[in-house]
Amino acid sequence: MSNIFNYFFPRWKKCEEMADEELILMIQAGGSERRKAINCLFQKYFELFEIKFKQHGILTEDEVLSAFSDSIVALDRNIYEGKYKGQSKLKTYFNSILEFKCIDIVRKKTTNSKEQENPVEADGEQNRDEETAYKEISLEDSYTAEPVDEDPNVEETLVEKERMDEMERQMREERDRINHCIEEGLKEDNISEKCLKIIMDDFYGYDRKTMAKRHQLKNARVASATLAKCKKQFKELISDCWK
Amino acid sequence: MEYSYNDIERYLKNELDEPERRAFENKMDKNPALARQVEEVKRSLIAAKLYAEKQLSGELFQRGKAMLEAKKSGKAWKDPEREKYFYRRLIAGLILAVILILLVLYLSGVFSAPEQESSPAPEPPALQIPSAPIALADYFFELKETSGLLSFSPDDPVEQRWNNVVGIYQSGNCRAVVDSVAVLLRLNNFDNRSTAYLLSGTCYLQLDQPEQAIQQLGQIPPETGELYRDAQWYTALANLKQSNVTKAQEILRNIAENEEHLKQEDAQQILRQLSE
């Protein structure tokens, strides 16, 4: 009965009214709550998109929006995986992630244009300030290296991150390759649309019972088996490309 | 021991307990194929996560685009998720409204089965009171109750004859009554004259001779009280029999206004019928 009631009359607060702590708990809960919280964070911090767009005049609206979306994904991941410890304000933490992303795009853009204008300088003779900035940015891996909030001083965190070694750069290359394999695998239709949706649900942390309901599967056990099958298919897709 | 995809995933997610993990790692050290498999699973897990995040990022990007477009066109941006809930609420509201209406209708008895006509024992068809004067007279006419009219002087031959007349009256032989009364009235020593006129008058009425009835009943003086009141009643009926409604109504009004008159209610009813 309460399920039916919640279906028609979900508890829905305005995103602006939601406290950070509430959103964090929703993300940690996983499933539809996590999905709602992500949308809320996107809406709540959207003003930062406008600020960054004005700050980084070199970037287009789409580029900043892309950085903004990636930053929300990174924020969600760090909260879900417990990397965000709550030692700095969520908005401050998010702002630093977004700033990294924006600078990264600026760097890529300027590097590309410098390469076109002066290939020698672009290879290593940049001025000191730029080099430092790029070093900082290069540490910000698109997958893992968002700032951590263990130390409220984001600057110090960045210096610490500079020590990332060659191995991590290799890992990033490997991820680029994985990304390439995903694209290739999906192009060849090696995995069904339904499987991809189930994998998405697993990512959001839907429990198996809800997953079964969402995909018209008999029960939680069938959902588990289907998910395992889909994961194997996904593994095959990547492994085939990797060889 | 063979390791499945799930075992490898559990190992990679640190979900194995310490002895299990150690056993797994020992096996991996000795078995390059397993190590390769672990690498593949690890890669696929990373790939699945990258895929999901890329999808999510794409969805958020589209959301942002929609928000910006709405802002540029000066419209308020509406969250599609909330829109979906709006329609759900609308549907729920309609369902509740219908339930409420049905409930109200139910409580007001619209749906209750029409009450079964209780089938009581068939009542005798109610006698329809006529409205025509002659029919009204027939309807209300009945011979006079004779108890108390008998004489208690059995040795007197006149009284004996009177008792015989009363007996005949009781038997309903009105022709014999009028003849006998006429004989008795010629006798000088007959005392029950007013009563005799009443019996004779009512019998003429019974014999459908209202004119004679009126004549007989008119002999009864007002001083006789009860007898006079009876004579009034039968005279009214005799007038009705003659279709002399005005005269009948005049007498009936007197009866209807007289609380002492035993036929007061009947007189009122006849007057109502006549007015219809």
Short mmCIF file of C-alpha atoms in Angstrom, two decimals:
data_model
loop_
_atom_site.label_atom_id
_atom_site.label_comp_id
_atom_site.label_asym_id
_atom_site.label_seq_id
_atom_site.Cartn_x
_atom_site.Cartn_y
_atom_site.Cartn_z
CA MET A 1 0.00 0.00 0.00
CA SER A 2 2.76 2.42 0.97
CA ASN A 3 4.57 1.53 -2.27
CA ILE A 4 1.50 2.56 -4.26
CA PHE A 5 1.24 5.77 -2.25
CA ASN A 6 4.92 6.56 -2.77
CA TYR A 7 4.54 5.85 -6.47
CA PHE A 8 1.83 8.51 -6.85
CA PHE A 9 2.94 10.89 -4.14
CA PRO A 10 6.70 10.67 -3.90
CA ARG A 11 8.43 12.71 -1.26
CA TRP A 12 9.83 15.49 -3.33
CA LYS A 13 11.57 18.49 -1.95
CA LYS A 14 12.88 21.29 -4.08
CA CYS A 15 16.57 20.72 -4.77
CA GLU A 16 17.39 24.15 -3.37
CA GLU A 17 15.80 23.12 -0.08
CA MET A 18 17.92 19.99 0.26
CA ALA A 19 20.88 20.13 2.59
CA ASP A 20 24.25 18.72 1.52
CA GLU A 21 24.01 16.05 4.19
CA GLU A 22 20.68 14.91 2.82
CA LEU A 23 22.01 14.67 -0.73
CA ILE A 24 25.07 12.77 0.47
CA LEU A 25 22.88 10.24 2.25
CA MET A 26 20.72 9.84 -0.85
CA ILE A 27 23.77 9.13 -3.01
CA GLN A 28 25.11 6.65 -0.49
CA ALA A 29 21.71 4.92 -0.42
CA GLY A 30 22.06 4.17 -4.14
CA GLY A 31 19.34 3.38 -6.66
CA SER A 32 16.67 5.92 -7.49
CA GLU A 33 17.60 8.07 -4.50
CA ARG A 34 21.10 8.40 -5.89
CA ARG A 35 19.73 9.30 -9.30
CA LYS A 36 17.53 12.00 -7.79
CA ALA A 37 20.40 13.40 -5.75
CA ILE A 38 22.62 13.62 -8.84
CA ASN A 39 19.98 15.63 -10.66
CA CYS A 40 19.57 17.82 -7.62
CA LEU A 41 23.27 18.50 -7.33
CA PHE A 42 23.31 19.40 -10.99
CA GLN A 43 20.49 21.87 -10.48
CA LYS A 44 21.70 23.22 -7.17
CA TYR A 45 25.21 24.02 -8.37
CA PHE A 46 24.26 25.12 -11.85
CA GLU A 47 25.14 28.70 -10.97
CA LEU A 48 28.77 27.57 -10.87
CA PHE A 49 28.49 26.66 -14.53
CA GLU A 50 27.67 30.27 -15.33
CA ILE A 51 30.54 31.54 -13.19
CA LYS A 52 33.04 29.21 -14.86
CA PHE A 53 31.76 30.10 -18.28
CA LYS A 54 32.46 33.76 -17.56
CA GLN A 55 35.84 33.00 -15.94
CA HIS A 56 37.16 30.86 -18.78
CA GLY A 57 36.37 33.01 -21.76
CA ILE A 58 38.35 30.69 -24.02
CA LEU A 59 35.87 27.86 -23.45
CA THR A 60 32.61 27.43 -25.29
CA GLU A 61 29.31 26.92 -23.50
CA ASP A 62 29.30 23.24 -24.48
CA GLU A 63 32.83 22.73 -23.20
CA VAL A 64 32.02 24.24 -19.81
CA LEU A 65 28.78 22.31 -19.67
CA SER A 66 30.66 19.11 -20.47
CA ALA A 67 33.16 19.88 -17.70
CA PHE A 68 30.26 20.65 -15.37
CA SER A 69 28.53 17.34 -16.14
CA ASP A 70 31.77 15.38 -15.72
CA SER A 71 32.36 17.13 -12.41
CA ILE A 72 28.93 16.15 -11.10
CA VAL A 73 29.71 12.54 -12.09
CA ALA A 74 33.04 12.75 -10.26
CA LEU A 75 31.41 14.31 -7.19
CA ASP A 76 28.81 11.55 -7.13
CA ARG A 77 31.47 8.88 -7.47
CA ASN A 78 33.61 10.30 -4.67
CA ILE A 79 30.61 10.50 -2.35
CA TYR A 80 29.36 7.00 -3.26
CA GLU A 81 32.80 5.46 -2.81
CA GLY A 82 33.38 7.33 0.45
CA LYS A 83 36.28 9.42 -0.84
CA TYR A 84 34.56 12.61 0.19
CA LYS A 85 35.00 12.85 3.96
CA GLY A 86 33.00 15.99 4.54
CA GLN A 87 35.99 18.04 5.70
CA SER A 88 35.30 20.80 3.23
CA LYS A 89 31.92 22.09 2.13
CA LEU A 90 30.40 20.07 -0.66
CA LYS A 91 30.09 23.13 -2.87
CA THR A 92 33.73 24.10 -2.30
CA TYR A 93 34.77 20.55 -3.05
CA PHE A 94 32.68 20.49 -6.20
CA ASN A 95 34.01 23.89 -7.26
CA SER A 96 37.58 22.62 -7.11
CA ILE A 97 36.70 19.57 -9.23
CA LEU A 98 34.98 21.78 -11.76
CA GLU A 99 37.91 24.16 -11.83
CA PHE A 100 40.28 21.24 -12.55
CA LYS A 101 38.09 20.07 -15.37
CA CYS A 102 37.86 23.53 -16.91
CA ILE A 103 41.60 24.15 -16.68
CA ASP A 104 42.21 20.73 -18.20
CA ILE A 105 40.13 21.66 -21.22
CA VAL A 106 41.86 25.05 -21.43
CA ARG A 107 45.21 23.28 -21.34
CA LYS A 108 44.24 20.86 -24.07
CA LYS A 109 42.96 23.69 -26.22
CA THR A 110 45.99 25.89 -25.75
CA THR A 111 48.38 22.95 -26.24
CA ASN A 112 46.68 22.08 -29.47
CA SER A 113 46.86 25.66 -30.73
CA LYS A 114 50.49 26.01 -29.60
CA GLU A 115 51.38 22.78 -31.34
CA GLN A 116 49.89 24.23 -34.47
CA GLU A 117 51.65 27.60 -34.03
CA ASN A 118 55.03 26.50 -32.58
CA PRO A 119 55.58 22.76 -32.30
CA VAL A 120 59.03 23.13 -30.58
CA GLU A 121 57.74 25.26 -27.70
CA ALA A 122 54.79 23.04 -27.29
CA ASP A 123 57.12 20.11 -26.83
CA GLY A 124 58.62 21.48 -23.64
CA GLU A 125 59.63 25.08 -23.63
CA GLN A 126 56.62 26.58 -22.05
CA ASN A 127 57.07 29.31 -19.49
CA ARG A 128 57.30 28.34 -15.86
CA ASP A 129 53.81 29.45 -14.75
CA GLU A 130 52.05 27.61 -17.46
CA GLU A 131 54.15 24.52 -16.83
CA THR A 132 53.17 24.49 -13.18
CA ALA A 133 49.56 24.91 -14.03
CA TYR A 134 49.69 22.11 -16.58
CA LYS A 135 51.47 19.87 -14.12
CA GLU A 136 48.68 20.47 -11.66
CA ILE A 137 46.11 19.80 -14.29
CA SER A 138 47.83 16.74 -15.65
CA LEU A 139 47.56 15.21 -12.22
CA GLU A 140 43.83 15.55 -12.43
CA ASP A 141 43.00 12.38 -14.08
CA SER A 142 39.60 12.31 -15.71
CA TYR A 143 38.82 9.09 -13.91
CA THR A 144 40.35 9.14 -10.47
CA ALA A 145 42.25 12.21 -9.57
CA GLU A 146 39.68 14.67 -8.34
CA PRO A 147 40.84 16.50 -5.26
CA VAL A 148 40.31 14.79 -1.96
CA ASP A 149 38.98 16.75 0.95
CA GLU A 150 41.06 15.19 3.68
CA ASP A 151 42.97 18.42 3.79
CA PRO A 152 40.75 21.46 3.46
CA ASN A 153 43.55 23.26 1.73
CA VAL A 154 43.03 22.31 -1.87
CA GLU A 155 46.39 23.79 -2.91
CA GLU A 156 48.29 21.36 -0.68
CA THR A 157 46.27 18.50 -2.03
CA LEU A 158 47.32 19.44 -5.52
CA VAL A 159 51.01 19.48 -4.61
CA GLU A 160 50.64 16.04 -3.13
CA LYS A 161 49.04 14.86 -6.30
CA GLU A 162 52.03 16.05 -8.31
CA ARG A 163 53.86 12.97 -7.04
CA MET A 164 51.78 10.74 -9.15
CA ASP A 165 54.21 8.52 -11.02
CA GLU A 166 54.56 7.10 -14.45
CA MET A 167 52.52 4.07 -13.52
CA GLU A 168 49.42 6.20 -13.05
CA ARG A 169 49.93 7.80 -16.43
CA GLN A 170 50.04 4.31 -17.87
CA MET A 171 46.80 3.54 -16.13
CA ARG A 172 45.25 6.58 -17.76
CA GLU A 173 46.40 5.40 -21.12
CA GLU A 174 44.89 2.05 -20.37
CA ARG A 175 41.61 3.71 -19.58
CA ASP A 176 41.68 5.60 -22.83
CA ARG A 177 42.10 2.27 -24.51
CA ILE A 178 39.20 0.82 -22.55
CA ASN A 179 37.08 3.76 -23.64
CA HIS A 180 38.05 3.07 -27.20
CA CYS A 181 37.08 -0.60 -26.77
CA ILE A 182 33.70 0.35 -25.32
CA GLU A 183 33.00 2.54 -28.33
CA GLU A 184 34.10 -0.17 -30.73
CA GLY A 185 32.19 -2.90 -28.93
CA LEU A 186 28.98 -0.88 -28.84
CA LYS A 187 29.31 -0.06 -32.51
CA GLU A 188 29.29 -3.76 -33.32
CA ASP A 189 26.18 -4.41 -31.23
CA ASN A 190 27.92 -7.11 -29.20
CA ILE A 191 25.73 -6.41 -26.22
CA SER A 192 21.99 -5.86 -25.96
CA GLU A 193 20.37 -2.56 -25.02
CA LYS A 194 18.72 -4.27 -22.06
CA CYS A 195 22.09 -5.48 -20.76
CA LEU A 196 23.50 -1.99 -20.95
CA LYS A 197 20.53 -0.67 -18.97
CA ILE A 198 21.02 -3.38 -16.35
CA ILE A 199 24.70 -2.47 -16.10
CA MET A 200 23.64 1.15 -15.60
CA ASP A 201 21.32 0.09 -12.79
CA ASP A 202 24.14 -1.84 -11.17
CA PHE A 203 26.25 1.28 -11.37
CA TYR A 204 23.56 3.35 -9.62
CA GLY A 205 23.33 0.68 -6.94
CA TYR A 206 19.76 -0.46 -7.44
CA ASP A 207 19.03 -3.51 -5.34
CA ARG A 208 18.23 -6.70 -7.23
CA LYS A 209 14.54 -6.65 -6.35
CA THR A 210 14.08 -3.15 -7.78
CA MET A 211 16.22 -4.12 -10.75
CA ALA A 212 13.87 -7.05 -11.42
CA LYS A 213 10.87 -4.73 -11.32
CA ARG A 214 12.47 -2.14 -13.58
CA HIS A 215 13.35 -4.71 -16.23
CA GLN A 216 10.31 -6.99 -15.94
CA LEU A 217 12.37 -9.88 -14.58
CA LYS A 218 10.75 -12.57 -12.50
CA ASN A 219 12.50 -11.91 -9.21
CA ALA A 220 15.68 -10.70 -7.53
CA ARG A 221 17.45 -13.99 -8.21
CA VAL A 222 16.73 -13.77 -11.93
CA ALA A 223 17.93 -10.17 -11.84
CA SER A 224 21.23 -11.28 -10.26
CA ALA A 225 21.70 -13.99 -12.88
CA THR A 226 20.87 -11.59 -15.70
CA LEU A 227 23.29 -9.01 -14.35
CA ALA A 228 26.07 -11.60 -14.14
CA LYS A 229 25.36 -12.64 -17.73
CA CYS A 230 25.45 -9.04 -18.87
CA LYS A 231 28.71 -8.39 -17.09
CA LYS A 232 30.26 -11.41 -18.78
CA GLN A 233 29.06 -10.15 -22.14
CA PHE A 234 30.59 -6.80 -21.37
CA LYS A 235 33.86 -8.50 -20.40
CA GLU A 236 33.90 -10.41 -23.70
CA LEU A 237 33.27 -7.19 -25.56
CA ILE A 238 36.29 -5.51 -23.93
CA SER A 239 38.54 -8.59 -24.09
CA ASP A 240 37.88 -9.10 -27.81
CA CYS A 241 38.91 -5.53 -28.53
CA TRP A 242 41.92 -5.69 -26.20
CA LYS A 243 43.62 -8.59 -28.00
CA MET B 1 39.43 -25.06 -7.39
CA GLU B 2 37.94 -23.22 -10.35
CA TYR B 3 37.04 -19.58 -9.97
CA SER B 4 34.00 -18.09 -11.59
CA TYR B 5 33.47 -14.53 -12.84
CA ASN B 6 31.66 -13.75 -9.58
CA ASP B 7 34.56 -15.07 -7.46
CA ILE B 8 37.02 -12.93 -9.38
CA GLU B 9 34.74 -9.92 -9.04
CA ARG B 10 34.45 -10.52 -5.30
CA TYR B 11 38.23 -10.71 -5.07
CA LEU B 12 38.64 -7.47 -6.97
CA LYS B 13 36.03 -5.74 -4.82
CA ASN B 14 37.74 -6.98 -1.64
CA GLU B 15 34.71 -9.01 -0.68
CA LEU B 16 36.62 -12.24 0.08
CA ASP B 17 37.58 -12.99 3.65
CA GLU B 18 41.25 -13.28 4.52
CA PRO B 19 41.77 -17.08 4.00
CA GLU B 20 39.78 -16.98 0.78
CA ARG B 21 41.77 -14.03 -0.50
CA ARG B 22 45.09 -15.73 0.36
CA ALA B 23 44.02 -18.94 -1.36
CA PHE B 24 42.92 -16.97 -4.39
CA GLU B 25 46.20 -15.10 -4.64
CA ASN B 26 48.23 -18.32 -4.25
CA LYS B 27 46.25 -19.85 -7.07
CA MET B 28 46.74 -16.74 -9.18
CA ASP B 29 50.54 -16.87 -8.62
CA LYS B 30 50.66 -20.42 -9.86
CA ASN B 31 48.13 -20.05 -12.62
CA PRO B 32 48.89 -17.41 -15.27
CA ALA B 33 45.55 -18.13 -16.98
CA LEU B 34 43.70 -17.14 -13.81
CA ALA B 35 45.87 -14.05 -13.49
CA ARG B 36 44.95 -13.14 -17.05
CA GLN B 37 41.30 -13.76 -16.28
CA VAL B 38 41.54 -11.48 -13.26
CA GLU B 39 43.02 -8.78 -15.45
CA GLU B 40 40.19 -9.16 -17.92
CA VAL B 41 37.52 -8.97 -15.26
CA LYS B 42 39.23 -5.97 -13.70
CA ARG B 43 39.32 -4.27 -17.06
CA SER B 44 35.69 -5.06 -17.76
CA LEU B 45 34.65 -3.69 -14.36
CA ILE B 46 36.52 -0.48 -15.06
CA ALA B 47 34.99 -0.44 -18.52
CA ALA B 48 31.46 -0.90 -17.15
CA LYS B 49 31.99 1.93 -14.72
CA LEU B 50 33.48 4.18 -17.39
CA TYR B 51 30.59 3.37 -19.68
CA ALA B 52 28.01 4.16 -16.98
CA GLU B 53 29.70 7.40 -16.03
CA LYS B 54 29.94 8.44 -19.63
CA GLN B 55 26.24 7.75 -20.08
CA LEU B 56 25.42 9.68 -16.94
CA SER B 57 27.58 12.57 -18.00
CA GLY B 58 25.84 12.60 -21.38
CA GLU B 59 22.43 12.67 -19.74
CA LEU B 60 23.47 15.50 -17.47
CA PHE B 61 24.88 17.40 -20.43
CA GLN B 62 21.50 17.15 -22.17
CA ARG B 63 19.78 18.26 -19.00
CA GLY B 64 22.07 21.28 -18.83
CA LYS B 65 21.37 22.10 -22.47
CA ALA B 66 17.63 21.99 -21.81
CA MET B 67 18.07 24.25 -18.77
CA LEU B 68 20.10 26.74 -20.77
CA GLU B 69 17.66 26.74 -23.66
CA ALA B 70 14.76 27.34 -21.29
CA LYS B 71 16.67 30.18 -19.69
CA LYS B 72 17.49 31.75 -23.04
CA SER B 73 13.88 31.57 -24.19
CA GLY B 74 12.76 33.10 -20.89
CA LYS B 75 10.76 30.04 -19.86
CA ALA B 76 10.96 28.30 -16.53
CA TRP B 77 12.77 25.01 -16.83
CA LYS B 78 10.69 22.02 -15.84
CA ASP B 79 12.33 18.92 -14.51
CA PRO B 80 11.09 16.04 -16.73
CA GLU B 81 11.24 13.73 -13.71
CA ARG B 82 8.95 16.03 -11.78
CA GLU B 83 6.70 16.40 -14.81
CA LYS B 84 6.31 12.62 -14.79
CA TYR B 85 5.26 12.77 -11.14
CA PHE B 86 2.84 15.59 -11.94
CA TYR B 87 0.92 13.28 -14.27
CA ARG B 88 1.06 10.48 -11.74
CA ARG B 89 -0.42 12.81 -9.14
CA LEU B 90 -3.02 13.97 -11.59
CA ILE B 91 -4.04 10.36 -12.28
CA ALA B 92 -4.05 9.57 -8.57
CA GLY B 93 -6.16 12.66 -7.93
CA LEU B 94 -8.67 11.61 -10.55
CA ILE B 95 -8.84 8.08 -9.16
CA LEU B 96 -9.41 9.44 -5.65
CA ALA B 97 -12.08 11.82 -6.93
CA VAL B 98 -13.90 8.96 -8.66
CA ILE B 99 -13.67 6.82 -5.51
CA LEU B 100 -15.01 9.71 -3.45
CA ILE B 101 -17.92 10.29 -5.81
CA LEU B 102 -18.74 6.57 -5.83
CA LEU B 103 -18.58 6.55 -2.04
CA VAL B 104 -20.91 9.51 -1.77
CA LEU B 105 -23.32 7.91 -4.25
CA TYR B 106 -23.11 4.63 -2.37
CA LEU B 107 -23.84 6.31 0.94
CA SER B 108 -26.73 8.21 -0.54
CA GLY B 109 -28.24 4.87 -1.53
CA VAL B 110 -28.07 5.24 -5.30
CA PHE B 111 -26.59 1.76 -5.67
CA SER B 112 -28.82 -0.01 -3.18
CA ALA B 113 -31.25 -2.42 -4.77
CA PRO B 114 -34.78 -1.08 -5.06
CA GLU B 115 -36.65 -2.04 -1.96
CA GLN B 116 -38.58 -5.19 -2.49
CA GLU B 117 -42.26 -4.57 -2.26
CA SER B 118 -43.14 -6.45 0.85
CA SER B 119 -45.83 -8.87 -0.02
CA PRO B 120 -48.27 -8.65 2.81
CA ALA B 121 -51.36 -10.70 2.91
CA PRO B 122 -53.60 -9.40 0.17
CA GLU B 123 -55.77 -6.75 1.62
CA PRO B 124 -59.40 -6.78 0.72
CA PRO B 125 -59.97 -4.20 -1.94
CA ALA B 126 -60.84 -0.96 -0.24
CA LEU B 127 -64.41 0.03 -0.78
CA GLN B 128 -64.50 3.02 -2.96
CA ILE B 129 -66.78 5.62 -1.52
CA PRO B 130 -69.03 6.72 -4.35
CA SER B 131 -69.69 10.33 -5.10
CA ALA B 132 -73.06 10.05 -6.84
CA PRO B 133 -75.94 10.91 -4.42
CA ILE B 134 -77.97 7.72 -4.89
CA ALA B 135 -74.91 5.54 -4.64
CA LEU B 136 -73.82 7.45 -1.54
CA ALA B 137 -77.21 6.77 0.05
CA ASP B 138 -76.96 3.07 -0.74
CA TYR B 139 -73.37 2.99 0.56
CA PHE B 140 -74.20 4.52 3.93
CA PHE B 141 -77.62 2.97 4.43
CA GLU B 142 -78.19 0.24 6.95
CA LEU B 143 -81.25 -0.66 8.96
CA LYS B 144 -81.57 0.63 12.47
CA GLU B 145 -80.06 -1.38 15.27
CA THR B 146 -83.15 -2.68 17.15
CA SER B 147 -81.68 -3.81 20.45
CA GLY B 148 -83.58 -2.02 23.20
CA LEU B 149 -86.68 -1.52 21.12
CA LEU B 150 -88.53 -4.53 22.43
CA SER B 151 -91.35 -4.00 24.89
CA PHE B 152 -91.29 -5.61 28.32
CA SER B 153 -95.05 -5.94 28.79
CA PRO B 154 -95.77 -9.39 27.39
CA ASP B 155 -99.37 -9.40 28.64
CA ASP B 156 -100.40 -6.37 26.55
CA PRO B 157 -101.62 -7.56 23.10
CA VAL B 158 -100.53 -4.28 21.43
CA GLU B 159 -97.10 -4.58 22.94
CA GLN B 160 -96.97 -8.17 21.72
CA ARG B 161 -97.76 -7.06 18.21
CA TRP B 162 -95.05 -4.40 18.48
CA ASN B 163 -92.52 -6.97 19.55
CA ASN B 164 -93.54 -9.02 16.51
CA VAL B 165 -92.92 -6.01 14.24
CA VAL B 166 -89.47 -5.49 15.76
CA GLY B 167 -88.74 -9.18 15.18
CA ILE B 168 -89.81 -8.88 11.58
CA TYR B 169 -87.65 -5.74 11.20
CA GLN B 170 -84.67 -7.69 12.57
CA SER B 171 -85.28 -10.38 9.97
CA GLY B 172 -85.15 -7.72 7.23
CA ASN B 173 -88.71 -8.25 5.93
CA CYS B 174 -89.36 -4.59 5.30
CA ARG B 175 -92.61 -5.06 3.34
CA ALA B 176 -94.19 -6.80 6.33
CA VAL B 177 -92.81 -4.13 8.66
CA VAL B 178 -94.43 -1.21 6.80
CA ASP B 179 -97.77 -3.01 6.66
CA SER B 180 -97.67 -3.99 10.32
CA VAL B 181 -96.59 -0.51 11.40
CA ALA B 182 -99.49 1.01 9.43
CA VAL B 183 -101.93 -1.24 11.37
CA LEU B 184 -100.33 -0.46 14.70
CA LEU B 185 -100.42 3.26 14.07
CA ARG B 186 -104.13 3.09 13.64
CA LEU B 187 -104.54 1.80 17.15
CA ASN B 188 -105.17 4.49 19.70
CA ASN B 189 -103.42 2.66 22.51
CA PHE B 190 -100.15 2.20 20.66
CA ASP B 191 -97.41 4.12 22.46
CA ASN B 192 -94.24 3.50 20.40
CA ARG B 193 -95.36 5.70 17.55
CA SER B 194 -92.09 7.55 16.91
CA THR B 195 -90.10 4.32 16.92
CA ALA B 196 -92.66 2.76 14.59
CA TYR B 197 -92.34 5.68 12.17
CA LEU B 198 -88.54 5.23 12.25
CA LEU B 199 -88.77 1.55 11.45
CA SER B 200 -91.35 2.17 8.76
CA GLY B 201 -89.32 5.06 7.27
CA THR B 202 -86.09 3.07 7.15
CA CYS B 203 -87.97 0.17 5.60
CA TYR B 204 -89.38 2.38 2.88
CA LEU B 205 -85.84 3.48 2.23
CA GLN B 206 -84.82 -0.14 2.03
CA LEU B 207 -87.73 -0.76 -0.37
CA ASP B 208 -86.41 2.11 -2.50
CA GLN B 209 -89.36 4.34 -1.74
CA PRO B 210 -87.69 7.51 -0.48
CA GLU B 211 -90.74 9.70 -0.75
CA GLN B 212 -92.71 7.50 1.68
CA ALA B 213 -89.62 7.23 3.84
CA ILE B 214 -89.41 11.03 4.14
CA GLN B 215 -93.07 11.20 4.95
CA GLN B 216 -92.81 8.57 7.73
CA LEU B 217 -89.61 9.99 9.19
CA GLY B 218 -91.11 13.48 9.19
CA GLN B 219 -93.62 12.34 11.82
CA ILE B 220 -90.95 12.03 14.44
CA PRO B 221 -90.84 15.15 16.66
CA PRO B 222 -87.55 16.76 17.78
CA GLU B 223 -88.34 16.10 21.41
CA THR B 224 -87.66 12.42 20.90
CA GLY B 225 -83.91 13.14 20.96
CA GLU B 226 -82.10 10.07 19.74
CA LEU B 227 -84.99 8.98 17.53
CA TYR B 228 -85.22 12.42 15.97
CA ARG B 229 -81.46 12.39 15.24
CA ASP B 230 -81.85 8.97 13.59
CA ALA B 231 -84.79 10.31 11.57
CA GLN B 232 -82.63 13.26 10.41
CA TRP B 233 -79.94 10.86 9.18
CA TYR B 234 -82.33 8.62 7.26
CA THR B 235 -84.21 11.65 5.87
CA ALA B 236 -80.90 12.93 4.47
CA LEU B 237 -80.28 9.56 2.85
CA ALA B 238 -83.84 9.53 1.44
CA ASN B 239 -83.22 12.95 -0.11
CA LEU B 240 -80.02 11.66 -1.65
CA LYS B 241 -81.99 8.75 -3.04
CA GLN B 242 -84.24 11.29 -4.66
CA SER B 243 -81.19 13.18 -5.88
CA ASN B 244 -82.35 16.11 -3.82
CA VAL B 245 -78.79 17.07 -2.99
CA THR B 246 -79.44 20.58 -1.66
CA LYS B 247 -81.94 19.36 0.91
CA ALA B 248 -79.71 16.42 1.81
CA GLN B 249 -76.69 18.71 2.25
CA GLU B 250 -78.72 21.03 4.49
CA ILE B 251 -79.65 18.16 6.81
CA LEU B 252 -76.17 16.64 6.67
CA ARG B 253 -74.58 19.96 7.66
CA ASN B 254 -76.77 20.01 10.77
CA ILE B 255 -75.67 16.47 11.59
CA ALA B 256 -72.00 17.25 10.81
CA GLU B 257 -72.03 20.17 13.24
CA ASN B 258 -73.70 18.20 16.00
CA GLU B 259 -71.13 16.57 18.20
CA GLU B 260 -73.78 14.47 19.89
CA HIS B 261 -74.94 12.92 16.65
CA LEU B 262 -73.69 9.37 16.19
CA LYS B 263 -73.55 9.86 12.42
CA GLN B 264 -71.47 13.10 12.60
CA GLU B 265 -68.40 11.59 10.88
CA ASP B 266 -70.46 9.84 8.22
CA ALA B 267 -72.30 13.09 7.47
CA GLN B 268 -68.97 14.94 7.12
CA GLN B 269 -67.70 12.28 4.74
CA ILE B 270 -70.79 12.42 2.56
CA LEU B 271 -70.49 16.20 2.40
CA ARG B 272 -66.84 15.88 1.28
CA GLN B 273 -67.81 13.33 -1.36
CA LEU B 274 -70.58 15.56 -2.63
CA SER B 275 -68.26 18.56 -2.86
CA GLU B 276 -65.84 16.54 -5.04
#
